[in-house]
């Protein structure tokens, strides 16, 4: 089942659906209010219509494709769209979509926290959560039920634990990367309960001993598109031992806040328990320490930096990543894309050559 099918399935009983732009947003709030969140990462491939040209060509493909997709009617079955303040381009899209894209439905906004934790930051996030809850209440016609939110927080905590286990114990999972990432990314549009069931099924494949025998690599970037990247890595004899994609690994909390108190306070605390992410204004040195720790702990033998062209938050950190991993002697491959439908032959050749080089380095005395 894909995005369009899940939207249709939810629309039949009359539930509301919201299209969500990347990256970070309070999924628990949507679940508690019985709103189906369907994430829009572009979509990949050529823009669906001419409206991508309404945005300057030096904006990222995620934004250009999203505007074209909305304008072409790709999300007409949805009832609203949410634009988190991931970057200025996505936040600006909240205005451009109604003005240029013909999006006549509610354009919701969510200002997630930027920078470090603290009392003022927690208060700001809590206020944002309450404001978004009020907007969803107007959309659905019913207010937020605190008990439902507490239940949704527990449900998503179970999802987060399983996603974290699959990623942290990757070498013990007998599943190829293409299949694993299909499961992980289906959480972008499946009902949470359905996603939890698929994750639990995948986790049953975790073994007691290491089963992955290829070249272990770490990946970092915005979104793993095209997904054929994983097919190419697998064909070259490599696998992803550590993930720092904004769409995947950076959305698994490093720790889960203790429950039992005010659910809105719990959600606000969770916002500061996520891995460092440039889209949330993370301290660059803190992020470099995190990336090096993740790399060493996973046993990775090389790093693939895979970013979308013109993605300013990700690109700001690339020079620091290059310096840090050069200092520790880690092989690094830099890939830059524009949400292509598939990898070019040139990129596939570069991936194969990189894996071969890393493998030779591991065998050298």
CSV table of C-alpha atoms in Angstrom, one decimal:
chain,number,residue,atom,x,y,z
A,1,UNK,CA,0.0,0.0,0.0
A,2,UNK,CA,1.4,3.4,-1.0
A,3,UNK,CA,0.6,7.0,-0.1
A,4,UNK,CA,-2.4,7.5,-2.4
A,5,UNK,CA,-4.0,4.3,-1.3
A,6,UNK,CA,-3.6,5.0,2.4
A,7,UNK,CA,-5.2,8.5,1.9
A,8,UNK,CA,-8.1,7.0,0.1
A,9,UNK,CA,-8.5,4.2,2.7
A,10,UNK,CA,-8.7,6.8,5.5
A,11,UNK,CA,-11.0,9.2,3.6
A,12,UNK,CA,-13.7,6.5,3.3
A,13,UNK,CA,-14.6,6.6,7.0
A,14,UNK,CA,-14.4,10.4,6.9
A,15,UNK,CA,-11.2,11.0,8.8
A,16,UNK,CA,-9.0,14.0,8.1
A,17,UNK,CA,-5.7,13.8,6.2
A,18,UNK,CA,-2.8,16.3,6.4
A,19,UNK,CA,0.1,16.4,4.0
A,20,UNK,CA,3.3,17.1,5.9
A,21,UNK,CA,6.4,18.7,4.5
A,22,UNK,CA,9.8,17.6,6.0
A,23,UNK,CA,11.3,17.1,8.5
A,24,UNK,CA,10.4,17.3,12.2
A,25,UNK,CA,6.8,17.6,13.5
A,26,UNK,CA,4.8,16.2,16.5
A,27,UNK,CA,3.4,13.0,15.0
A,28,UNK,CA,1.9,12.0,18.3
A,29,UNK,CA,-0.4,15.1,18.2
A,30,UNK,CA,-1.8,14.0,14.8
A,31,UNK,CA,-2.4,10.4,16.0
A,32,UNK,CA,-4.2,11.7,19.2
A,33,UNK,CA,-6.5,13.8,17.1
A,34,UNK,CA,-7.2,11.0,14.6
A,35,UNK,CA,-5.6,12.9,11.8
A,36,UNK,CA,-3.7,10.9,9.2
A,37,UNK,CA,-0.3,12.5,8.5
A,38,UNK,CA,1.2,11.7,5.0
A,39,UNK,CA,4.7,13.1,4.4
A,40,UNK,CA,5.6,14.7,1.2
A,41,UNK,CA,9.3,14.4,0.4
A,42,UNK,CA,9.3,16.1,-3.0
A,43,UNK,CA,8.2,13.7,-4.4
A,44,UNK,CA,11.2,12.4,-6.3
A,45,UNK,CA,11.5,12.4,-10.1
A,46,UNK,CA,10.6,15.1,-12.6
A,47,UNK,CA,8.2,17.8,-11.2
A,48,UNK,CA,4.6,17.0,-11.8
A,49,UNK,CA,3.7,20.1,-13.9
A,50,UNK,CA,5.0,23.5,-14.7
A,51,UNK,CA,4.7,25.1,-11.4
A,52,UNK,CA,8.1,24.1,-10.2
A,53,UNK,CA,9.3,27.0,-12.4
A,54,UNK,CA,7.6,29.5,-10.1
A,55,UNK,CA,10.5,28.9,-7.6
A,56,UNK,CA,14.0,30.1,-8.3
A,57,UNK,CA,16.2,27.3,-9.7
A,58,UNK,CA,18.6,27.6,-6.8
A,59,UNK,CA,16.0,26.3,-4.3
A,60,UNK,CA,16.1,22.6,-3.5
A,61,UNK,CA,14.2,20.1,-5.5
A,62,UNK,CA,12.2,19.1,-2.4
A,63,UNK,CA,10.5,22.5,-2.4
A,64,UNK,CA,10.2,22.9,-6.2
A,65,UNK,CA,8.7,19.4,-6.6
A,66,UNK,CA,6.4,19.8,-3.7
A,67,UNK,CA,4.9,23.0,-5.1
A,68,UNK,CA,4.5,21.4,-8.5
A,69,UNK,CA,2.9,18.3,-6.9
A,70,UNK,CA,0.4,20.4,-4.9
A,71,UNK,CA,-0.5,22.6,-7.9
A,72,UNK,CA,-1.1,19.6,-10.1
A,73,UNK,CA,-3.7,18.2,-7.7
A,74,UNK,CA,-1.5,15.4,-6.3
A,75,UNK,CA,-2.7,16.1,-2.8
A,76,UNK,CA,-6.2,17.2,-3.5
A,77,UNK,CA,-7.6,14.3,-1.4
A,78,UNK,CA,-5.9,15.8,1.7
A,79,UNK,CA,-7.7,18.3,4.0
A,80,UNK,CA,-4.7,20.5,4.9
A,81,UNK,CA,-0.9,20.8,4.6
A,82,UNK,CA,1.6,21.3,7.4
A,83,UNK,CA,4.8,23.3,6.8
A,84,UNK,CA,7.4,22.9,9.6
A,85,UNK,CA,10.1,25.5,9.8
A,86,UNK,CA,12.8,23.2,8.5
A,87,UNK,CA,14.3,26.0,6.4
A,88,UNK,CA,13.2,29.3,4.9
A,89,UNK,CA,12.3,27.6,1.7
A,90,UNK,CA,9.8,25.2,3.2
A,91,UNK,CA,8.4,27.8,5.5
A,92,UNK,CA,8.0,30.2,2.5
A,93,UNK,CA,6.2,27.4,0.7
A,94,UNK,CA,3.3,27.8,3.1
A,95,UNK,CA,2.7,31.2,1.4
A,96,UNK,CA,3.7,30.2,-2.1
A,97,UNK,CA,1.4,27.1,-2.3
A,98,UNK,CA,-1.8,29.1,-1.8
A,99,UNK,CA,-0.6,32.0,-3.9
A,100,UNK,CA,1.0,30.2,-6.8
A,101,UNK,CA,0.1,26.6,-6.4
A,102,UNK,CA,-3.7,26.9,-6.1
A,103,UNK,CA,-3.7,25.2,-2.7
A,104,UNK,CA,-7.0,26.5,-1.3
A,105,UNK,CA,-7.0,24.4,1.8
A,106,UNK,CA,-5.6,25.3,5.3
A,107,UNK,CA,-1.8,25.8,5.4
A,108,UNK,CA,-0.7,24.9,8.9
A,109,UNK,CA,2.7,25.9,10.3
A,110,UNK,CA,4.9,24.4,13.1
A,111,UNK,CA,8.0,26.2,14.4
A,112,UNK,CA,10.0,23.4,15.9
A,113,UNK,CA,12.8,24.3,18.4
A,114,UNK,CA,16.1,25.7,17.2
A,115,UNK,CA,19.2,25.4,19.2
A,116,UNK,CA,19.8,24.1,22.8
A,117,UNK,CA,17.4,23.0,25.5
A,118,UNK,CA,16.4,25.3,28.3
A,119,UNK,CA,13.3,26.6,30.2
A,120,UNK,CA,12.5,29.3,27.6
A,121,UNK,CA,12.9,26.8,24.7
A,122,UNK,CA,10.7,24.3,26.4
A,123,UNK,CA,8.0,26.9,27.0
A,124,UNK,CA,8.2,28.0,23.4
A,125,UNK,CA,7.8,24.4,22.1
A,126,UNK,CA,4.9,23.8,24.5
A,127,UNK,CA,3.1,26.9,23.2
A,128,UNK,CA,3.7,25.8,19.6
A,129,UNK,CA,2.2,22.4,20.4
A,130,UNK,CA,-0.8,23.9,22.0
A,131,UNK,CA,-1.3,26.3,19.0
A,132,UNK,CA,-1.0,23.4,16.5
A,133,UNK,CA,-3.5,21.4,18.6
A,134,UNK,CA,-6.0,24.2,18.4
A,135,UNK,CA,-5.6,24.4,14.6
A,136,UNK,CA,-6.1,20.6,14.3
A,137,UNK,CA,-9.2,21.0,16.5
A,138,UNK,CA,-10.7,23.5,14.1
A,139,UNK,CA,-9.9,21.1,11.2
A,140,UNK,CA,-11.5,18.1,12.9
A,141,UNK,CA,-14.2,19.8,14.8
A,142,UNK,CA,-13.2,18.3,18.2
A,143,UNK,CA,-10.6,19.4,20.8
A,144,UNK,CA,-7.5,17.5,21.9
A,145,UNK,CA,-8.2,14.8,24.5
A,146,UNK,CA,-5.2,14.7,26.9
A,147,UNK,CA,-5.7,10.9,27.6
A,148,UNK,CA,-5.6,10.2,23.8
A,149,UNK,CA,-2.4,12.2,23.6
A,150,UNK,CA,-0.8,10.1,26.4
A,151,UNK,CA,-1.8,6.9,24.5
A,152,UNK,CA,-0.4,8.3,21.2
A,153,UNK,CA,2.9,9.2,22.9
A,154,UNK,CA,3.2,5.6,24.2
A,155,UNK,CA,2.3,4.2,20.8
A,156,UNK,CA,5.0,6.3,19.0
A,157,UNK,CA,7.5,5.5,21.8
A,158,UNK,CA,7.1,1.8,20.8
A,159,UNK,CA,7.6,2.7,17.2
A,160,UNK,CA,10.7,4.8,18.0
A,161,UNK,CA,12.2,2.0,20.1
A,162,UNK,CA,11.8,-0.5,17.3
A,163,UNK,CA,13.2,1.8,14.7
A,164,UNK,CA,16.2,2.6,16.9
A,165,UNK,CA,16.8,-1.1,17.5
A,166,UNK,CA,16.7,-1.9,13.8
A,167,UNK,CA,19.2,0.8,13.1
A,168,UNK,CA,21.5,0.3,16.0
A,169,UNK,CA,21.7,-3.5,15.6
A,170,UNK,CA,21.9,-3.3,11.8
A,171,UNK,CA,24.7,-5.9,11.5
A,172,UNK,CA,22.5,-8.5,13.3
A,173,UNK,CA,19.6,-8.1,10.9
A,174,UNK,CA,19.4,-10.5,8.0
A,175,UNK,CA,17.6,-8.0,5.7
A,176,UNK,CA,19.1,-6.2,2.7
A,177,UNK,CA,19.2,-2.4,2.8
A,178,UNK,CA,16.6,-1.9,0.1
A,179,UNK,CA,14.0,-3.9,2.0
A,180,UNK,CA,14.9,-2.4,5.4
A,181,UNK,CA,14.6,1.2,4.1
A,182,UNK,CA,11.3,0.4,2.5
A,183,UNK,CA,10.0,-0.7,5.9
A,184,UNK,CA,11.5,2.3,7.7
A,185,UNK,CA,10.2,4.9,5.2
A,186,UNK,CA,6.7,3.4,5.1
A,187,UNK,CA,6.2,5.1,8.4
A,188,UNK,CA,6.0,8.3,6.4
A,189,UNK,CA,2.5,7.4,5.3
A,190,UNK,CA,1.2,4.3,7.1
A,191,UNK,CA,-1.1,4.4,10.1
A,192,UNK,CA,1.1,4.2,13.2
A,193,UNK,CA,-0.4,0.9,14.3
A,194,UNK,CA,0.3,-0.6,10.8
A,195,UNK,CA,3.8,0.7,10.9
A,196,UNK,CA,4.4,-0.7,14.3
A,197,UNK,CA,3.3,-4.2,13.1
A,198,UNK,CA,5.7,-4.1,10.2
A,199,UNK,CA,8.6,-2.9,12.4
A,200,UNK,CA,7.9,-5.7,14.9
A,201,UNK,CA,7.9,-8.2,12.0
A,202,UNK,CA,11.2,-6.9,10.8
A,203,UNK,CA,12.7,-7.0,14.3
A,204,UNK,CA,11.9,-10.6,14.6
A,205,UNK,CA,14.7,-11.1,12.1
A,206,UNK,CA,17.4,-9.8,14.5
A,207,UNK,CA,19.9,-12.5,15.3
A,208,UNK,CA,22.2,-13.0,18.2
A,209,UNK,CA,25.3,-13.0,16.1
A,210,UNK,CA,26.4,-10.7,13.3
A,211,UNK,CA,24.9,-11.7,9.9
A,212,UNK,CA,25.9,-8.7,7.7
A,213,UNK,CA,29.2,-9.5,5.9
A,214,UNK,CA,29.6,-6.7,3.4
A,215,UNK,CA,31.6,-3.5,3.7
A,216,UNK,CA,30.0,-1.4,6.6
A,217,UNK,CA,29.3,2.2,5.7
A,218,UNK,CA,27.8,5.2,7.4
A,219,UNK,CA,25.4,7.5,5.5
A,220,UNK,CA,24.5,11.1,6.3
A,221,UNK,CA,22.2,13.4,4.4
A,222,UNK,CA,18.7,14.8,4.0
A,223,UNK,CA,16.5,12.1,2.4
A,224,UNK,CA,17.6,8.8,0.8
A,225,UNK,CA,16.3,9.5,-2.7
A,226,UNK,CA,16.6,7.9,-5.1
A,227,UNK,CA,16.1,4.7,-3.1
A,228,UNK,CA,18.1,2.8,-5.8
A,229,UNK,CA,21.1,4.1,-3.8
A,230,UNK,CA,20.7,1.1,-1.5
A,231,UNK,CA,20.4,-1.4,-4.4
A,232,UNK,CA,23.7,0.0,-5.8
A,233,UNK,CA,25.4,-0.2,-2.4
A,234,UNK,CA,24.2,-3.8,-2.0
A,235,UNK,CA,25.4,-4.7,-5.5
A,236,UNK,CA,28.8,-3.3,-4.7
A,237,UNK,CA,29.1,-5.5,-1.6
A,238,UNK,CA,28.3,-2.8,1.0
A,239,UNK,CA,25.6,-2.1,3.6
A,240,UNK,CA,24.5,0.8,5.8
A,241,UNK,CA,25.9,0.1,9.3
A,242,UNK,CA,24.9,3.6,10.6
A,243,UNK,CA,22.3,6.1,9.4
A,244,UNK,CA,22.2,9.9,9.9
A,245,UNK,CA,19.6,10.8,7.3
A,246,UNK,CA,17.3,13.6,8.4
A,247,UNK,CA,14.4,11.4,7.1
A,248,UNK,CA,15.4,8.3,9.0
A,249,UNK,CA,18.1,8.2,11.7
A,250,UNK,CA,17.8,11.7,12.9
A,251,UNK,CA,14.1,11.2,13.8
A,252,UNK,CA,14.8,8.4,16.3
A,253,UNK,CA,15.2,10.0,19.8
A,254,UNK,CA,18.4,9.3,21.6
A,255,UNK,CA,16.3,8.8,24.8
A,256,UNK,CA,12.6,8.8,25.5
A,257,UNK,CA,11.3,11.3,28.1
A,258,UNK,CA,9.7,9.8,31.2
A,259,UNK,CA,5.9,9.7,31.0
A,260,UNK,CA,3.3,10.2,33.6
A,261,UNK,CA,3.2,14.0,33.6
A,262,UNK,CA,1.5,16.5,31.3
A,263,UNK,CA,1.6,14.9,27.8
A,264,UNK,CA,2.4,18.3,26.2
A,265,UNK,CA,5.4,18.7,28.5
A,266,UNK,CA,6.5,15.2,27.5
A,267,UNK,CA,6.3,16.1,23.8
A,268,UNK,CA,8.2,19.3,24.4
A,269,UNK,CA,10.9,17.3,26.2
A,270,UNK,CA,11.1,14.8,23.3
A,271,UNK,CA,11.9,17.6,20.9
A,272,UNK,CA,15.2,18.1,22.7
A,273,UNK,CA,16.1,14.4,22.8
A,274,UNK,CA,16.6,14.0,19.1
A,275,UNK,CA,20.0,13.5,17.4
A,276,UNK,CA,21.7,16.8,16.4
A,277,UNK,CA,20.3,18.0,13.1
A,278,UNK,CA,21.2,21.1,11.1
A,279,UNK,CA,17.6,21.7,10.2
A,280,UNK,CA,17.0,22.4,14.0
A,281,UNK,CA,20.0,24.6,14.4
A,282,UNK,CA,22.2,22.1,16.2
A,283,UNK,CA,25.6,23.2,17.5
A,284,UNK,CA,28.0,22.2,14.8
A,285,UNK,CA,30.7,20.9,17.1
A,286,UNK,CA,28.1,18.9,19.1
A,287,UNK,CA,27.0,17.3,15.8
A,288,UNK,CA,30.5,16.5,14.8
A,289,UNK,CA,31.1,14.7,18.1
A,290,UNK,CA,27.8,12.8,17.6
A,291,UNK,CA,28.7,11.8,14.0
A,292,UNK,CA,32.1,10.5,15.0
A,293,UNK,CA,30.7,8.6,17.9
A,294,UNK,CA,28.1,7.0,15.7
A,295,UNK,CA,30.7,6.1,13.1
A,296,UNK,CA,33.1,4.5,15.6
A,297,UNK,CA,30.3,2.7,17.5
A,298,UNK,CA,28.9,1.1,14.3
A,299,UNK,CA,32.2,-0.2,13.1
A,300,UNK,CA,31.7,1.7,9.8
A,301,UNK,CA,34.7,1.7,7.4
A,302,UNK,CA,33.7,4.7,5.3
A,303,UNK,CA,31.2,7.6,5.1
A,304,UNK,CA,28.8,8.6,2.3
A,305,UNK,CA,27.7,12.2,2.5
A,306,UNK,CA,24.5,12.3,0.4
A,307,UNK,CA,22.9,15.8,0.2
A,308,UNK,CA,20.3,17.4,-2.0
A,309,UNK,CA,21.6,20.3,-4.1
A,310,UNK,CA,20.9,23.7,-2.7
A,311,UNK,CA,19.9,22.3,0.7
A,312,UNK,CA,21.4,25.0,2.8
A,313,UNK,CA,21.1,23.4,6.3
A,314,UNK,CA,22.8,20.2,5.2
A,315,UNK,CA,25.4,22.0,3.1
A,316,UNK,CA,26.5,24.3,6.0
A,317,UNK,CA,27.8,21.3,7.8
A,318,UNK,CA,29.6,19.5,4.9
A,319,UNK,CA,32.9,21.3,5.4
A,320,UNK,CA,33.0,20.5,9.1
A,321,UNK,CA,32.1,16.8,8.3
A,322,UNK,CA,35.0,16.7,5.8
A,323,UNK,CA,37.5,18.1,8.3
A,324,UNK,CA,36.3,15.8,11.1
A,325,UNK,CA,36.4,12.6,9.1
A,326,UNK,CA,39.7,13.5,7.4
A,327,UNK,CA,41.2,14.0,10.9
A,328,UNK,CA,40.2,10.5,11.9
A,329,UNK,CA,41.3,9.0,8.6
A,330,UNK,CA,37.9,7.9,7.4
A,331,UNK,CA,37.3,7.5,3.7
A,332,UNK,CA,34.5,9.8,2.5
A,333,UNK,CA,32.4,9.9,-0.6
A,334,UNK,CA,30.4,13.1,-1.4
A,335,UNK,CA,27.2,12.7,-3.5
A,336,UNK,CA,24.9,15.6,-4.4
A,337,UNK,CA,21.5,15.0,-6.1
A,338,UNK,CA,18.2,16.6,-7.0
A,339,UNK,CA,15.7,14.0,-6.2
A,340,UNK,CA,16.4,12.0,-9.3
A,341,UNK,CA,14.2,9.0,-10.0
A,342,UNK,CA,17.3,6.8,-10.2
A,343,UNK,CA,21.0,7.1,-9.9
A,344,UNK,CA,23.0,7.9,-13.0
A,345,UNK,CA,25.5,5.4,-14.3
A,346,UNK,CA,28.3,7.8,-13.3
A,347,UNK,CA,27.1,7.9,-9.6
A,348,UNK,CA,26.8,4.1,-9.6
A,349,UNK,CA,30.4,3.8,-10.8
A,350,UNK,CA,31.6,6.2,-8.1
A,351,UNK,CA,29.8,4.2,-5.5
A,352,UNK,CA,31.3,1.0,-6.7
A,353,UNK,CA,34.8,2.5,-6.8
A,354,UNK,CA,34.4,3.9,-3.3
A,355,UNK,CA,33.3,0.5,-1.9
A,356,UNK,CA,36.2,-1.2,-3.7
A,357,UNK,CA,38.7,1.4,-2.2
A,358,UNK,CA,37.3,1.0,1.3
A,359,UNK,CA,37.4,-2.8,1.0
A,360,UNK,CA,41.1,-2.6,-0.2
A,361,UNK,CA,41.9,-0.4,2.7
A,362,UNK,CA,40.4,-2.8,5.2
A,363,UNK,CA,42.5,-5.7,3.8
A,364,UNK,CA,45.8,-3.7,3.8
A,365,UNK,CA,48.2,-4.6,6.6
